[in-house]
Structure formats: structure tokens, C-alpha cells
Amino acid sequence: MMKRLKSISVRDFRTIRGEINVPLDAPVVLIHGQNGMGKTSLLSALELGLTGKIASLRGLDVDFASHLVHKEAREGHVSVSAEGVTDGAERAVLTISPDGVAGDRLLPAEAARFYAERCYLSQATLGRLLELYQVKDARRSDSPLTKFVKDLLGLDRLDALIEGLHDSGDVRRLRTPVPTFWEVREQIQNLERKHLQFTGERDHLQVEQEGVRVGLLPWLQLLDIDVPSPLEVESLDGQLANDGEESELQRLAGLRRDAMAVQNQWRSIATDVPPAERERAEIAARNAGEAARAWRAEHGQRFELALSRVSELLPDVDLPSPLDLERSRVAALKAVQAEFARCDSQIKRDAEGAAKLASMDLDLDRARSRLSVLEDQLARHAATSGGLAQALSGLLSHVHGEDCPVCGRDFGEVSARPLQAHVSDRIAELTVSAGRLQALAKERSEAVAIIATFERDRGSVAGRLLTQAARDQLKMRRMRLDELRRVLEALAEIVSNGERLAHEAAGATRALEALRARDQKAGVLRDACQSLTTQVGVAPLGTSEALEAALERIDGQIAATETRLTDRQKARRASRERLREYASLARRLEHLGVAIADLERRLAQLRDGKEQAEARILQARDLAGRARDVRTNIVRRVFNESLNAVWRDLFVRLAPEEPFVPAFALPENPNGPVEAVLETHYRSRGKGGDPRAMLSAGNLNTAALTLFLSLHLSVASNLPWLIIDDPVQSMDEVHIAQFAALLRTLSKQHGRQMIIAVHERPLFEYLALELSPAHENDRLITIELGKSPSGDTIVNFEPRIWLPDTAIAA
Amino acid sequence: MIATPMDRIASMLDEAGYRRLEVPLKIAGLEFDLPMAFVGGDTSQDLVLVADTAFEPEQRILRKLEGVARALDVLSSRRPLTAVLAGPRPGATVLDAMSRVCRVLPTGTAFEGDGEAAIKNWLAVLLPLHLPQPSGEIPNPLDEVAASLDGFEPEIAALVETARDGTEAVKARFYELVAESVSHLDSSTEL
């Protein structure tokens, strides 16, 4: 079915006020209206209804969406119908409010894009096309032309993909943006190094361990321990710990000590006691004993009696044992002498005391008689003479004449001496008496003190004197002691004799005892030796065997056993040491094994992650590559000779006199960034320069217009529609005529449905003529947009059908 | 047969399906003495008049053209009128006057180069437009890339969609994907 736009209704949209219904069901629709009457509004309403967007406005006003509704209305409506473009609905109804657009567009996405890019030449697009020539350096990748081309082809997104994936080309570029990935890579290297180090260490330890195991075997054999093929450390250690040697060695050491003791003692005995010596000793002992006994019988009792009397007299004195004759005698003598001296001196001191007492009594009597004289003298003096003298001298000042101040009588009656002299004499007399009294008193007190001293001394002397009984007893004692002293002194020689005899007897007895002990020891030693033989495990001591020989045998056996045991001990120690070493190596190996396993696990994880990441990077790289390929293909496909050929053809139709034609410089390097470059070709081949330099302003406009048409025509006609908004604003008449012819060709020959808006009346008329229906099914609709006096938009449309021409017979 | 530019023009128009009319041309009972006249074929209503300024003064040609135009107007004909002028280009005043009543194609004198090409350029607007084989569907680059991604990880393939948000979005997502692969790993250096 023909794809054709059928009609559009617009209400309160942009400059259109009220509702208008515009039929579009014709190959050519010409719209005329003064500026501001709503031509562009109508066409953008069409774009909105078809594509759901107004791409042509977006470039002009970012905020355009909020101005879509007519300023006096609250919402606008657009309804577009067409046929042959969708499988379903052929009408789209959209409601526009300041909040947005509600309703679905009419065209499917792909067609909508095509419409916006290649069907609808809005003022904005035309402006952009003209801009292409304004920039000096069109070779910049962000030049308007390049941007236009990229927008047109959707290459900006492709570039975004390619640029975005640029870092996938070399993992080193990911170092900064994706540090974790880089860390994992480095970590893998670290772990691999570590793994190598650990396994090396493990191999080394295994060799070492085997060495230790081999070294252990001979020792274990020596200990008669069966070696299990893999060493079982614990059971082996248990076996080795069972140390029987030590106690045995200790026992042997004890035995050796015993044997040594036996040997030493044996050496001290040297030999058995000869019988003759023993007999001599026995006789000597007996004789000495007899002499001692004889002495004791003769003198012993006397001596003992003397000693007992000493003890009796001096119970406090400790005497050595009476058996120690001389010493006890000397001690007793000393004690007796000391006691005798004490008694003697005591008696002498007592006698001196008695004599002294007698002389003291004499002195005391004399002192007492002097005291009594002094007492008498004192009594003669008035005791108060001193006080009276003082009182009288006080009274003397009151004596004025002969009258007594005391009694008031006239002294002259008594004496011829004046009273005053009398009193003065009396005072002098009294004063002398007082002085004597004082001296006497002093004398008396001294005498009393002397007597007291004498009495005290006498008391102490008298106290020291012995009583008569005590004196007698002391004298008796001194006499006894004297006797005893003499006895003890007399016993000196006898006691010394006795002592000598006792010594001799004791010596003889001791010698005899020693001989007897030696005899007995030899027997004991042989018994000990016999016991040793059984303990050590050698042949028993023969009756005729010398003790030394037997001891030597025992020694030899002990030494041999000790050597054997020590060897075993050494083997045990060595084994345990090696076993410990083995166990420690085994532990280290185990730890190492765990560490290696952990390393390998982590390495595997990290490698997995790294592989996944790298796979993604590779795919991303591949993706970028494909995007580049696609870009290359598209650039090749679009900017091909056919586009240039169409452009050239169209341009020449509009500007037949122009010697240069514009063209796209075909991309030389399709892999590089897209750089759309315009150039001109001289018509008769050969390159010209930059279009800006080569073409007039009018022809630049023509170039822009024809570029759009070329882009529309160079692809399969998805939508055979061309909607052009006031395209001829700066064209001269010649160009307009040519352009009209071109439009007619596109309409009549290539079946494009056209909607063209113009604001110039003559041009509108001219185009209406040029685009008149050419055959039976051809049709033209002309539309005039205007405003009613009330401001509502009004539409005058006139469909024109084909009428056979009568002017020239066909 | 092609002795003059007129012949060349005639042959081109013939070739393009224009039908030659008898001359002198008769419209509304009037006769116009023109060297050649053509009308368009099925899709074109054009009346094409051909004259040679080398043989006829330009003023007279102008008068004839104006006459034809007036005659067509009288009959309310909607045929567009085109004048193809061979020979030297008329003066500007005359050309302007001509342009007011019809489309004028002054092919001029071919002094140099390819005369035929020059005439063809001028006539091009009357000739059918031959479009090259259209280059297929308008390309949608991202779709084309997306279509070639069989066997790609869905996350990577989805980057094509991300590209709609621009370079930085693709970059960020790509980094994220790489980081994601290793993010769950323990990358500490301790053992």
C-alpha cells in the first residue's frame, strides 16, 4: 500500500489557536500563510504526531516542550492519520500539556527516526545545513558538518562505544581506573613467587627429613627397635622414652661404690692379725688391768673419800668424773683452796670491823659531851635578843629626852645616863648577844651532824660484824678446808701414779680391742664381696680366692655392663634427638603443606577472577573492534560515490551555471575517526577548493538544500515523504524555477508525497502551477492559513484535480 | 544528425520522453513561429519551447514567449512553460523579462570543454532524475553492532545500549564490569 499522510487536526498548538483540520491526502500539499500564521506550527505538529518528538525544535530551544501549548489554552491536541505506515492504527492522537505529551506517535521507531532525519527539512535543519559552510576548518572532528553527519548516522553513539572501550585495548590503561583488577594481577605474581618459594622449601625439607630418617635407622637397630616404614613419631618416642638403663646404671654405680668401699676397707685392714701379737696384747692388757685394780684397792678409797668430803663441803662445785683421777684431784684442790681463802679473808675482815667499832664508840662519846656544852651556852642567851635589838633601834627615833616612849616614865628617875644612850647601849648589848647566839647555833648543828655521821658509820660497821655463831662456824669450816687441802696435796703423787696405771690398762685393752675388730672386719668384707658377686652376676667368691681378685672380677663385670648400658643410652639419646628433629621437620612440612594448599586455592580463585576479567576485556576489545568495523562500513556505505552522484545531479539541476559542484570528500581512512569534509569538484572533473571559497551564498544554500535531498534520496525510500518548510528564502528567481522543476520531478517521477510551506504569495502561486496535477490520479491540495478577527486560526484549503489541458492538444 | 545545439537539445528531450509538437505552434487559434516545441510525457505537463538566439533576435523570441504565456493564461492552462535557448546568452534585461513568464534555460555557447555536458546540465531540470541503486536501509549503527554479538557475555553486549548515554557511561560501566570480576576476590597480600 502507498505510504501516504492523510490528514492532520491541530488544536491550540503553538501559534495555532482553535482547531483546524487539514487534509493531506494528495501527492502535493502546498501551504501558504503569512509569517506567524502557523505554517511551522502545523509542520511541527505533524512531526510530533508522527515521531512523538520535535527534533527540529529541540535544537532551538531547550525548553521548547513547555511552550507547545498555545499561550491562551491549557492543553493542545494533535491528531495525525496516515496509511500504509503501520500494521495497526493509522491515527495518532496526542494531547499536549505543559507537563508533557500524552499519547503514542504514529510511526514505528525506525521510521520515526528516518522521518526526523531525512524527510522533514525544517528551518532548523536547513540552518544547520547552512552552518556546515560557516566554519573555517571543516577538518575538525567536532565541526558542525562532522557533528551533523554523526548525528545523522548515529555515529556519535558508536563513537561513544568505541571511545568508552578504548582502555580495553591495553590492560595497562586499566591500572588507574580499575585498581582492583591491577591489584589482582600483581597479587597473582606475588602469590606465584611465594608458591615457588614454598614448594622449593618443601622439597628441601623433604630431602632433609629423609636424611634424618636414614640417620635414625642404625641407632634404632642398636636399640633393637623395629622401624616401621613411615616413622610413627609418637609410638617411637614412647618406646625410646622407656629408659631402663638409668636405674640399672645407678644400681651399678651403687655396687661399684660398695665394691670400692670393700676394697678401701680391705686396704685399711691390709692383713689378718697374727696370733702371737694377739697373745702379747692379751697379757699386757691383763697385767695393766691388775696394776690398775691394785692401785684402786690401795689408794682409790682414800682418794674417793677425800673427794666425797669435798663434795660434801662444797656441794656447788662440779667435779670431773672420779675416774679422771688427776683432773678431779686438781679441780677439788682448787675448789678447796678457793673456799679456804674466802673463809680466811672473811674471818680477818670481821676482826677488823670489831676494832673499828670500838674506836668509833669512843669518838661518839666525845662529840656527845661537846654538844651538851653547846646546849648549855645557848640556853644562856635569850633567844629573841636579835629581834628586840631591831625593835629598840626602831624605837630609838621616838626617844626625845628622858621620857620613855613605852611606859612614859622619866628615865632620869632611874639613871643619870640619858635615855637615848641607855637604849643605844642596850641595842649594842643585844646585838653582841645575837651574834654569839648565831655562832653557837651553827656550832651546835655541826656537832649534831657529826654525831649523826658517826652513828651512821657505826651502824654500818656494826651491821657487818658476824654473829658469834657464824664466826665460830666459819672458823670450823676454815679448819676442815685446811685439813682437806693438806690431804689432797698429799695425794698428788699417788693419784698421778694411779692415773698412769689406769691409762696403761686402758691402752692395752684398746690395742686388744683393735686387733679383735680387725679380725671381725675381714670376715664382714668377704661376706660383702660374696653378696656383690651375686648382685653383679659373676662366679661366687671361692674360699681360697683372694678378696682383691674377686673385687677385680666384680669391677670388670660392672665396667663392661656400664659400657654396654651407656652405649644404649647414647643410642637412645641420639635417636630421640633425631626423632625430634624428624617430628619438627614433619610439623614444618605440614604447615608448609597447608600454606601451599591455601596459596593454590587463592591462586586458583585469583586466576579465575583474572581470567574472567580478561575475558571481559577481550570481549570489550572485540566489541570496540566490531563497532569500528560497523563505523567503517557505515561511513563507506553512506559516503559513497552514489551519494555524491545524487548530490551532484541535484545541485546541477538547481545551479546549472555553477562550474563547481560540492561533494563529500570520501574518507580515506575508514578506521580513523569520522571526519566529514566537504570539497568541490570542478564540473569537468578535477578537484576544486573548499565550498565556502568556491560557491556564492545562494549556491551554498542550494548546496545545503540539495545535500538534504540527496541524503533523502540516497537510501531506500522508507517513507516516500518530503516535508519542506519555506526552503527558498534566499533563492533568486532562476533558482526558484529550477527548484520547482526539481520538486515536480521528485513528486511526479519518484512518487514522493510533498508538503511544502511557503510564505511568499507569488511563489505559492508559481509552485501551485508547477506542481499541478499531471495525470488522472494526481492531485494537489493548497492550503491557506490565516486568522479570524477573533484570533482563531482558520484554514482555507482547495483540492485541485487533474483536468486535461485544452490549450495544447495532447 | 546533430549539427546544431538545437539538434542536441531536441535529441535529449526526445530521449527524455518529450513529445515534439508541430510548429508553428497553435494555441487558442493563434500561431507561434518557434523552431521547436515539446510537451512532457505522462508525468509532466511541461510545454518546452526551443529557440536559437543565433538565428533570431532575442527581442523577438521574448515577444513570442510572452505571447505563448498569455495564450496559455487565457485558456487557464496549467502547463508550466519552459524556454530552452541555444546560442549566445541574451542580455540581462531580456532574460529577466523572459523569466517573468517562463522558466528560461539559456544553454549558452559551448566555447570550451564538453558542449554536450553543458547543455545537459541546463536541461537536467527537465530530464528524468536517475537515482542510483539506493544504499539499502538507513543504517542504525548500534543495532548493527548489537546484531553481531552472538556468543558475547550479556553484560558486555549490553554496553551497546549503554553507548546511548555517552562515552563516560560506557567507560564507567566497562570499568565496573572488569572490577566486578575481581571484586569478590581476596586480594590482600597477607598469607
PDB file of C-alpha atoms in Angstrom, chain A residues 648 651-652 655-662 680-688 694-696 699, chain B residues 112 121:
ATOM      1  CA  ARG A 648      25.903  16.471  -7.958  1.00  0.00           C
ATOM      2  CA  PHE A 651      22.946  20.562  -7.439  1.00  0.00           C
ATOM      3  CA  VAL A 652      23.466  20.889 -11.146  1.00  0.00           C
ATOM      4  CA  ALA A 655      22.593  25.746 -10.391  1.00  0.00           C
ATOM      5  CA  PRO A 656      23.360  24.806 -13.945  1.00  0.00           C
ATOM      6  CA  GLU A 657      25.746  27.687 -14.415  1.00  0.00           C
ATOM      7  CA  GLU A 658      27.906  26.933 -11.392  1.00  0.00           C
ATOM      8  CA  PRO A 659      31.172  25.429 -12.574  1.00  0.00           C
ATOM      9  CA  PHE A 660      31.903  23.821  -9.203  1.00  0.00           C
ATOM     10  CA  VAL A 661      29.788  21.218  -7.510  1.00  0.00           C
ATOM     11  CA  PRO A 662      30.004  20.342  -3.822  1.00  0.00           C
ATOM     12  CA  THR A 680      34.111  20.998  -4.510  1.00  0.00           C
ATOM     13  CA  HIS A 681      34.674  19.338  -7.767  1.00  0.00           C
ATOM     14  CA  TYR A 682      35.111  21.194 -10.948  1.00  0.00           C
ATOM     15  CA  ARG A 683      32.328  20.136 -13.136  1.00  0.00           C
ATOM     16  CA  SER A 684      34.554  18.751 -15.799  1.00  0.00           C
ATOM     17  CA  ARG A 685      36.269  16.653 -13.136  1.00  0.00           C
ATOM     18  CA  GLY A 686      39.209  17.721 -11.103  1.00  0.00           C
ATOM     19  CA  LYS A 687      39.056  18.984  -7.578  1.00  0.00           C
ATOM     20  CA  GLY A 688      38.185  22.460  -6.574  1.00  0.00           C
ATOM     21  CA  MET A 694      34.146  28.417  -4.388  1.00  0.00           C
ATOM     22  CA  LEU A 695      30.384  28.916  -4.133  1.00  0.00           C
ATOM     23  CA  SER A 696      28.229  32.008  -3.919  1.00  0.00           C
ATOM     24  CA  ASN A 699      24.648  28.367  -4.221  1.00  0.00           C
TER      25      ASN A 699
ATOM     26  CA  GLU B 112      35.185  25.060 -24.271  1.00  0.00           C
ATOM     27  CA  ASN B 121      23.369  20.486 -17.210  1.00  0.00           C
TER      28      ASN B 121
END
